[in-house]
PDB file of C-alpha atoms in Angstrom:
ATOM      1  CA  MET L   1      74.966 -35.511   7.296  1.00  0.00           C
ATOM      2  CA  ASN L   2      73.105 -38.622   8.374  1.00  0.00           C
ATOM      3  CA  TYR L   3      74.137 -41.424  10.682  1.00  0.00           C
ATOM      4  CA  LYS L   4      72.780 -44.412  12.556  1.00  0.00           C
ATOM      5  CA  VAL L   5      73.550 -45.454  16.106  1.00  0.00           C
ATOM      6  CA  ILE L   6      75.379 -48.777  16.353  1.00  0.00           C
ATOM      7  CA  ASP L   7      73.609 -51.418  18.426  1.00  0.00           C
ATOM      8  CA  PHE L   8      76.639 -51.875  20.656  1.00  0.00           C
ATOM      9  CA  LYS L   9      75.326 -55.007  22.371  1.00  0.00           C
ATOM     10  CA  ASN L  10      75.328 -56.763  19.013  1.00  0.00           C
ATOM     11  CA  TYR L  11      78.303 -54.929  17.483  1.00  0.00           C
ATOM     12  CA  TYR L  12      80.567 -57.574  15.960  1.00  0.00           C
ATOM     13  CA  ARG L  13      83.718 -55.935  17.371  1.00  0.00           C
ATOM     14  CA  LYS L  14      82.285 -55.136  20.827  1.00  0.00           C
ATOM     15  CA  GLY L  15      84.956 -56.933  22.845  1.00  0.00           C
ATOM     16  CA  VAL L  16      87.820 -55.580  20.772  1.00  0.00           C
ATOM     17  CA  PHE L  17      86.362 -52.068  20.895  1.00  0.00           C
ATOM     18  CA  GLU L  18      86.058 -52.136  24.680  1.00  0.00           C
ATOM     19  CA  HIS L  19      89.621 -53.419  25.111  1.00  0.00           C
ATOM     20  CA  PHE L  20      91.275 -50.866  22.828  1.00  0.00           C
ATOM     21  CA  SER L  21      89.155 -47.953  24.032  1.00  0.00           C
ATOM     22  CA  LYS L  22      89.684 -48.648  27.746  1.00  0.00           C
ATOM     23  CA  ASP L  23      92.561 -51.017  28.569  1.00  0.00           C
ATOM     24  CA  CYS L  24      95.003 -50.524  25.697  1.00  0.00           C
ATOM     25  CA  LYS L  25      94.338 -47.214  23.991  1.00  0.00           C
ATOM     26  CA  CYS L  26      96.280 -47.087  20.745  1.00  0.00           C
ATOM     27  CA  SER L  27      96.104 -46.746  17.004  1.00  0.00           C
ATOM     28  CA  LEU L  28      97.707 -48.654  14.169  1.00  0.00           C
ATOM     29  CA  SER L  29      98.982 -47.662  10.764  1.00  0.00           C
ATOM     30  CA  ILE L  30     100.087 -49.617   7.718  1.00  0.00           C
ATOM     31  CA  THR L  31     102.077 -48.359   4.742  1.00  0.00           C
ATOM     32  CA  ASN L  32     101.828 -50.362   1.553  1.00  0.00           C
ATOM     33  CA  SER L  33     102.788 -49.778  -2.074  1.00  0.00           C
ATOM     34  CA  ILE L  34      99.894 -49.660  -4.534  1.00  0.00           C
ATOM     35  CA  ASP L  35     100.442 -50.344  -8.237  1.00  0.00           C
ATOM     36  CA  VAL L  36      98.966 -47.281  -9.970  1.00  0.00           C
ATOM     37  CA  THR L  37     100.393 -47.922 -13.452  1.00  0.00           C
ATOM     38  CA  GLU L  38      97.013 -48.428 -15.119  1.00  0.00           C
ATOM     39  CA  LEU L  39      95.416 -45.517 -13.249  1.00  0.00           C
ATOM     40  CA  TYR L  40      98.259 -43.229 -14.325  1.00  0.00           C
ATOM     41  CA  GLU L  41      97.909 -44.323 -17.954  1.00  0.00           C
ATOM     42  CA  TYR L  42      94.118 -43.975 -17.786  1.00  0.00           C
ATOM     43  CA  SER L  43      94.464 -40.429 -16.451  1.00  0.00           C
ATOM     44  CA  LYS L  44      96.827 -39.493 -19.290  1.00  0.00           C
ATOM     45  CA  LYS L  45      94.566 -41.084 -21.906  1.00  0.00           C
ATOM     46  CA  THR L  46      91.441 -39.321 -20.633  1.00  0.00           C
ATOM     47  CA  GLU L  47      93.279 -36.058 -19.853  1.00  0.00           C
ATOM     48  CA  THR L  48      92.024 -36.144 -16.279  1.00  0.00           C
ATOM     49  CA  LYS L  49      93.898 -35.493 -13.051  1.00  0.00           C
ATOM     50  CA  PHE L  50      95.541 -38.584 -11.577  1.00  0.00           C
ATOM     51  CA  TYR L  51      95.298 -37.027  -8.103  1.00  0.00           C
ATOM     52  CA  ILE L  52      91.531 -36.540  -8.262  1.00  0.00           C
ATOM     53  CA  ASN L  53      90.971 -39.954  -9.832  1.00  0.00           C
ATOM     54  CA  PHE L  54      92.873 -41.542  -6.956  1.00  0.00           C
ATOM     55  CA  LEU L  55      91.012 -39.390  -4.410  1.00  0.00           C
ATOM     56  CA  TYR L  56      87.706 -40.529  -5.870  1.00  0.00           C
ATOM     57  CA  LEU L  57      88.661 -44.202  -5.671  1.00  0.00           C
ATOM     58  CA  LEU L  58      90.007 -43.784  -2.138  1.00  0.00           C
ATOM     59  CA  SER L  59      86.757 -42.115  -1.069  1.00  0.00           C
ATOM     60  CA  LYS L  60      84.740 -44.869  -2.713  1.00  0.00           C
ATOM     61  CA  THR L  61      86.839 -47.460  -0.890  1.00  0.00           C
ATOM     62  CA  LEU L  62      86.335 -45.875   2.517  1.00  0.00           C
ATOM     63  CA  ASN L  63      82.597 -45.638   1.952  1.00  0.00           C
ATOM     64  CA  SER L  64      82.343 -49.330   1.093  1.00  0.00           C
ATOM     65  CA  ARG L  65      82.599 -50.690   4.634  1.00  0.00           C
ATOM     66  CA  MET L  66      80.994 -49.764   7.944  1.00  0.00           C
ATOM     67  CA  ASP L  67      84.281 -49.888   9.902  1.00  0.00           C
ATOM     68  CA  TYR L  68      85.661 -46.867   8.027  1.00  0.00           C
ATOM     69  CA  LYS L  69      82.636 -44.660   8.737  1.00  0.00           C
ATOM     70  CA  LEU L  70      82.528 -44.949  12.530  1.00  0.00           C
ATOM     71  CA  SER L  71      82.633 -42.094  15.015  1.00  0.00           C
ATOM     72  CA  MET L  72      81.848 -41.396  18.655  1.00  0.00           C
ATOM     73  CA  LYS L  73      78.973 -39.062  19.517  1.00  0.00           C
ATOM     74  CA  TRP L  74      80.494 -37.567  22.618  1.00  0.00           C
ATOM     75  CA  ASP L  75      77.393 -35.871  24.009  1.00  0.00           C
ATOM     76  CA  THR L  76      75.570 -39.218  24.207  1.00  0.00           C
ATOM     77  CA  GLN L  77      78.584 -41.579  24.277  1.00  0.00           C
ATOM     78  CA  GLU L  78      77.125 -43.487  21.356  1.00  0.00           C
ATOM     79  CA  LEU L  79      79.041 -45.265  18.620  1.00  0.00           C
ATOM     80  CA  ILE L  80      77.655 -44.162  15.264  1.00  0.00           C
ATOM     81  CA  GLU L  81      78.104 -44.939  11.585  1.00  0.00           C
ATOM     82  CA  TYR L  82      77.825 -42.083   9.094  1.00  0.00           C
ATOM     83  CA  ASP L  83      75.951 -42.739   5.880  1.00  0.00           C
ATOM     84  CA  LYS L  84      79.055 -41.472   4.086  1.00  0.00           C
ATOM     85  CA  ILE L  85      82.390 -39.845   4.804  1.00  0.00           C
ATOM     86  CA  ASN L  86      84.005 -37.173   2.634  1.00  0.00           C
ATOM     87  CA  PRO L  87      87.657 -36.340   1.921  1.00  0.00           C
ATOM     88  CA  ILE L  88      89.524 -33.354   3.307  1.00  0.00           C
ATOM     89  CA  GLN L  89      91.989 -32.148   0.686  1.00  0.00           C
ATOM     90  CA  TYR L  90      95.136 -30.199   1.571  1.00  0.00           C
ATOM     91  CA  VAL L  91      95.983 -27.648  -1.124  1.00  0.00           C
ATOM     92  CA  PHE L  92      99.632 -26.537  -1.023  1.00  0.00           C
ATOM     93  CA  HIS L  93     100.744 -22.972  -1.739  1.00  0.00           C
ATOM     94  CA  ASP L  94     104.254 -22.775  -3.191  1.00  0.00           C
ATOM     95  CA  ASP L  95     104.707 -19.109  -2.288  1.00  0.00           C
ATOM     96  CA  THR L  96     103.990 -19.490   1.440  1.00  0.00           C
ATOM     97  CA  GLU L  97     104.745 -23.229   1.803  1.00  0.00           C
ATOM     98  CA  THR L  98     101.468 -23.626   3.691  1.00  0.00           C
ATOM     99  CA  PHE L  99      98.251 -25.555   3.143  1.00  0.00           C
ATOM    100  CA  THR L 100      94.585 -24.643   2.843  1.00  0.00           C
ATOM    101  CA  ILE L 101      91.936 -27.213   3.687  1.00  0.00           C
ATOM    102  CA  ALA L 102      89.334 -27.987   1.049  1.00  0.00           C
ATOM    103  CA  TYR L 103      86.247 -29.869   2.215  1.00  0.00           C
ATOM    104  CA  THR L 104      85.090 -31.982  -0.722  1.00  0.00           C
ATOM    105  CA  GLU L 105      81.837 -33.914  -0.675  1.00  0.00           C
ATOM    106  CA  TYR L 106      81.957 -37.511  -1.865  1.00  0.00           C
ATOM    107  CA  PHE L 107      79.545 -38.598  -4.571  1.00  0.00           C
ATOM    108  CA  GLU L 108      79.532 -42.067  -6.055  1.00  0.00           C
ATOM    109  CA  ASN L 109      78.909 -40.428  -9.417  1.00  0.00           C
ATOM    110  CA  TYR L 110      82.432 -39.898 -10.747  1.00  0.00           C
ATOM    111  CA  GLU L 111      81.716 -36.848 -12.916  1.00  0.00           C
ATOM    112  CA  LYS L 112      79.948 -35.047 -10.069  1.00  0.00           C
ATOM    113  CA  PHE L 113      82.761 -35.809  -7.634  1.00  0.00           C
ATOM    114  CA  TYR L 114      85.452 -34.791 -10.119  1.00  0.00           C
ATOM    115  CA  ALA L 115      83.831 -31.423 -10.856  1.00  0.00           C
ATOM    116  CA  GLY L 116      83.330 -30.686  -7.166  1.00  0.00           C
ATOM    117  CA  ALA L 117      86.899 -31.630  -6.225  1.00  0.00           C
ATOM    118  CA  MET L 118      88.331 -29.432  -8.979  1.00  0.00           C
ATOM    119  CA  ALA L 119      86.195 -26.471  -7.885  1.00  0.00           C
ATOM    120  CA  ASP L 120      87.211 -26.954  -4.248  1.00  0.00           C
ATOM    121  CA  ILE L 121      90.891 -26.939  -5.206  1.00  0.00           C
ATOM    122  CA  GLU L 122      90.529 -23.729  -7.209  1.00  0.00           C
ATOM    123  CA  ASN L 123      88.687 -22.034  -4.348  1.00  0.00           C
ATOM    124  CA  ALA L 124      91.413 -23.105  -1.901  1.00  0.00           C
ATOM    125  CA  LYS L 125      94.098 -21.680  -4.187  1.00  0.00           C
ATOM    126  CA  ALA L 126      92.501 -18.244  -3.881  1.00  0.00           C
ATOM    127  CA  THR L 127      93.218 -17.957  -0.145  1.00  0.00           C
ATOM    128  CA  ARG L 128      96.112 -18.474   2.208  1.00  0.00           C
ATOM    129  CA  GLU L 129      93.956 -19.243   5.243  1.00  0.00           C
ATOM    130  CA  TYR L 130      94.220 -22.682   6.807  1.00  0.00           C
ATOM    131  CA  GLY L 131      90.453 -23.005   6.696  1.00  0.00           C
ATOM    132  CA  LEU L 132      89.918 -25.584   9.443  1.00  0.00           C
ATOM    133  CA  ASP L 133      86.215 -25.964  10.289  1.00  0.00           C
ATOM    134  CA  ALA L 134      86.022 -29.309  12.053  1.00  0.00           C
ATOM    135  CA  MET L 135      82.857 -28.487  14.008  1.00  0.00           C
ATOM    136  CA  ASN L 136      80.810 -28.234  10.818  1.00  0.00           C
ATOM    137  CA  HIS L 137      82.513 -31.167   9.100  1.00  0.00           C
ATOM    138  CA  PRO L 138      82.377 -34.152  11.491  1.00  0.00           C
ATOM    139  CA  ASN L 139      82.117 -36.821   8.790  1.00  0.00           C
ATOM    140  CA  TRP L 140      85.215 -35.863   6.809  1.00  0.00           C
ATOM    141  CA  PHE L 141      88.418 -37.912   6.679  1.00  0.00           C
ATOM    142  CA  ASP L 142      91.970 -36.661   6.116  1.00  0.00           C
ATOM    143  CA  ALA L 143      93.318 -37.394   2.619  1.00  0.00           C
ATOM    144  CA  SER L 144      96.756 -35.876   2.197  1.00  0.00           C
ATOM    145  CA  CYS L 145      99.255 -36.274  -0.623  1.00  0.00           C
ATOM    146  CA  ILE L 146     103.004 -35.926  -0.004  1.00  0.00           C
ATOM    147  CA  PRO L 147     104.154 -35.660  -3.641  1.00  0.00           C
ATOM    148  CA  TRP L 148     107.755 -34.647  -2.955  1.00  0.00           C
ATOM    149  CA  ILE L 149     109.054 -38.046  -1.813  1.00  0.00           C
ATOM    150  CA  SER L 150     108.359 -41.750  -2.135  1.00  0.00           C
ATOM    151  CA  TYR L 151     108.546 -43.036   1.415  1.00  0.00           C
ATOM    152  CA  ASP L 152     108.676 -46.447   3.096  1.00  0.00           C
ATOM    153  CA  SER L 153     106.652 -45.678   6.223  1.00  0.00           C
ATOM    154  CA  LEU L 154     104.670 -42.864   7.807  1.00  0.00           C
ATOM    155  CA  ASN L 155     103.102 -42.580  11.256  1.00  0.00           C
ATOM    156  CA  ILE L 156     100.404 -40.177  12.412  1.00  0.00           C
ATOM    157  CA  GLU L 157     100.384 -39.774  16.206  1.00  0.00           C
ATOM    158  CA  LEU L 158      97.336 -38.582  18.147  1.00  0.00           C
ATOM    159  CA  PRO L 159      97.104 -38.035  21.923  1.00  0.00           C
ATOM    160  CA  ASP L 160      96.897 -41.282  23.880  1.00  0.00           C
ATOM    161  CA  GLY L 161      93.331 -42.262  24.619  1.00  0.00           C
ATOM    162  CA  TYR L 162      91.769 -39.942  22.062  1.00  0.00           C
ATOM    163  CA  LEU L 163      89.169 -42.059  20.302  1.00  0.00           C
ATOM    164  CA  TYR L 164      89.484 -40.608  16.805  1.00  0.00           C
ATOM    165  CA  LEU L 165      87.985 -43.367  14.685  1.00  0.00           C
ATOM    166  CA  THR L 166      87.982 -41.775  11.225  1.00  0.00           C
ATOM    167  CA  PRO L 167      90.715 -43.020   8.862  1.00  0.00           C
ATOM    168  CA  ILE L 168      93.704 -40.791   8.091  1.00  0.00           C
ATOM    169  CA  VAL L 169      95.211 -41.568   4.695  1.00  0.00           C
ATOM    170  CA  ASN L 170      98.437 -40.260   3.165  1.00  0.00           C
ATOM    171  CA  TRP L 171     100.187 -41.125  -0.074  1.00  0.00           C
ATOM    172  CA  GLY L 172     103.467 -40.117  -1.646  1.00  0.00           C
ATOM    173  CA  LYS L 173     105.288 -39.865  -4.944  1.00  0.00           C
ATOM    174  CA  PHE L 174     105.208 -43.056  -6.988  1.00  0.00           C
ATOM    175  CA  ARG L 175     108.446 -44.757  -7.985  1.00  0.00           C
ATOM    176  CA  GLU L 176     109.361 -46.881 -10.986  1.00  0.00           C
ATOM    177  CA  GLU L 177     110.107 -50.579 -10.424  1.00  0.00           C
ATOM    178  CA  ASN L 178     110.405 -53.003 -13.323  1.00  0.00           C
ATOM    179  CA  GLY L 179     108.349 -50.728 -15.524  1.00  0.00           C
ATOM    180  CA  ARG L 180     105.556 -50.366 -12.954  1.00  0.00           C
ATOM    181  CA  LYS L 181     104.529 -47.282 -10.968  1.00  0.00           C
ATOM    182  CA  LEU L 182     104.303 -48.055  -7.249  1.00  0.00           C
ATOM    183  CA  MET L 183     102.879 -45.469  -4.865  1.00  0.00           C
ATOM    184  CA  PRO L 184     103.210 -45.585  -1.062  1.00  0.00           C
ATOM    185  CA  VAL L 185      99.885 -45.306   0.738  1.00  0.00           C
ATOM    186  CA  SER L 186      99.556 -45.061   4.537  1.00  0.00           C
ATOM    187  CA  VAL L 187      96.363 -45.738   6.470  1.00  0.00           C
ATOM    188  CA  ARG L 188      96.009 -44.854  10.145  1.00  0.00           C
ATOM    189  CA  MET L 189      93.030 -45.970  12.238  1.00  0.00           C
ATOM    190  CA  ASN L 190      92.207 -46.242  15.913  1.00  0.00           C
ATOM    191  CA  HIS L 191      92.632 -49.814  17.109  1.00  0.00           C
ATOM    192  CA  ALA L 192      89.247 -49.713  18.847  1.00  0.00           C
ATOM    193  CA  GLY L 193      87.537 -49.532  15.473  1.00  0.00           C
ATOM    194  CA  ALA L 194      89.985 -51.499  13.358  1.00  0.00           C
ATOM    195  CA  ASP L 195      92.556 -54.270  13.503  1.00  0.00           C
ATOM    196  CA  GLY L 196      95.196 -55.272  10.971  1.00  0.00           C
ATOM    197  CA  TYR L 197      92.640 -57.073   8.818  1.00  0.00           C
ATOM    198  CA  VAL L 198      90.335 -54.061   8.600  1.00  0.00           C
ATOM    199  CA  VAL L 199      93.203 -51.722   7.702  1.00  0.00           C
ATOM    200  CA  ALA L 200      94.620 -54.202   5.186  1.00  0.00           C
ATOM    201  CA  LYS L 201      91.202 -54.361   3.523  1.00  0.00           C
ATOM    202  CA  VAL L 202      91.579 -50.685   2.565  1.00  0.00           C
ATOM    203  CA  PHE L 203      94.445 -51.641   0.258  1.00  0.00           C
ATOM    204  CA  LYS L 204      92.679 -54.717  -1.113  1.00  0.00           C
ATOM    205  CA  ILE L 205      89.459 -52.850  -1.873  1.00  0.00           C
ATOM    206  CA  LEU L 206      91.379 -49.893  -3.296  1.00  0.00           C
ATOM    207  CA  GLU L 207      93.256 -52.162  -5.699  1.00  0.00           C
ATOM    208  CA  GLU L 208      89.958 -53.696  -6.817  1.00  0.00           C
ATOM    209  CA  GLU L 209      88.386 -50.262  -7.305  1.00  0.00           C
ATOM    210  CA  ILE L 210      91.347 -49.099  -9.410  1.00  0.00           C
ATOM    211  CA  SER L 211      91.164 -52.230 -11.552  1.00  0.00           C
ATOM    212  CA  ASN L 212      87.444 -51.826 -12.154  1.00  0.00           C
ATOM    213  CA  PHE L 213      87.706 -48.084 -12.775  1.00  0.00           C
ATOM    214  CA  VAL L 214      90.283 -48.277 -15.548  1.00  0.00           C
ATOM    215  CA  LYS L 215      88.268 -50.964 -17.356  1.00  0.00           C
ATOM    216  CA  GLU L 216      85.160 -48.778 -17.651  1.00  0.00           C
TER     217      GLU L 216
END
C-alpha cells in the first residue's frame, strides 16, 4: 500500500472540501442504468464470468482518477491519495443467507486480476465468517452486487460527519429493454471529495472501459 499526501493548499477542490467537511457534512449517491449488452455477450463468448469482468472494469474505472482514491490519514489529519484502490467482494452463502468478505487486489493486467478474484471467491465460499479486516485493508472500496432485483435507486447512509471518502458501489440484476440489457449501478461518495460531476464521471468512464474491453 502506497500513497502520497495531497498538497492541500493547491488542491483543486480545497474550498469545496472544506465546506462539505466542516459546514455541510453530507454524501451524495447516483443510480444510473449501464448498458451491459456487449459485456454480457463477450462473457458468454469467452466463457468468462460476467460478474468478474464487470468488477475488473469497475476497479479500473475507480483507479483512473485521483478523486476516487482519496482518504483521510486520521493520525496526521492529512488528505492522501492511494496509488491504487482494490475491491471488496461480498460472497453470499445460500445456506446461511449471510456474506463473507473477500479482499481482492486490483491489477491492471486482466488475466492476473481474474485469476485472483476467482481464487478469493472460492476461499470465501469455504467459510461462513464475515471476515471483516478493515484495519489491514485501508485502500479497499466496497463493490457489492444485489443480483436478486433490478432497482431504481439505492442509498447508503453513513453517520453524519464521518469523512469516509472511498467510493461505495452497488449494482443489481439487469433488465431487458428493447433488446438491450440495462443494469442499475449506484455510486456513493462523500461530498467533500466529490460533486455530481465527479460521481457522474464514474458512469462515463465505466461505459468507455466496457466499450474498449469488448473490442479487444
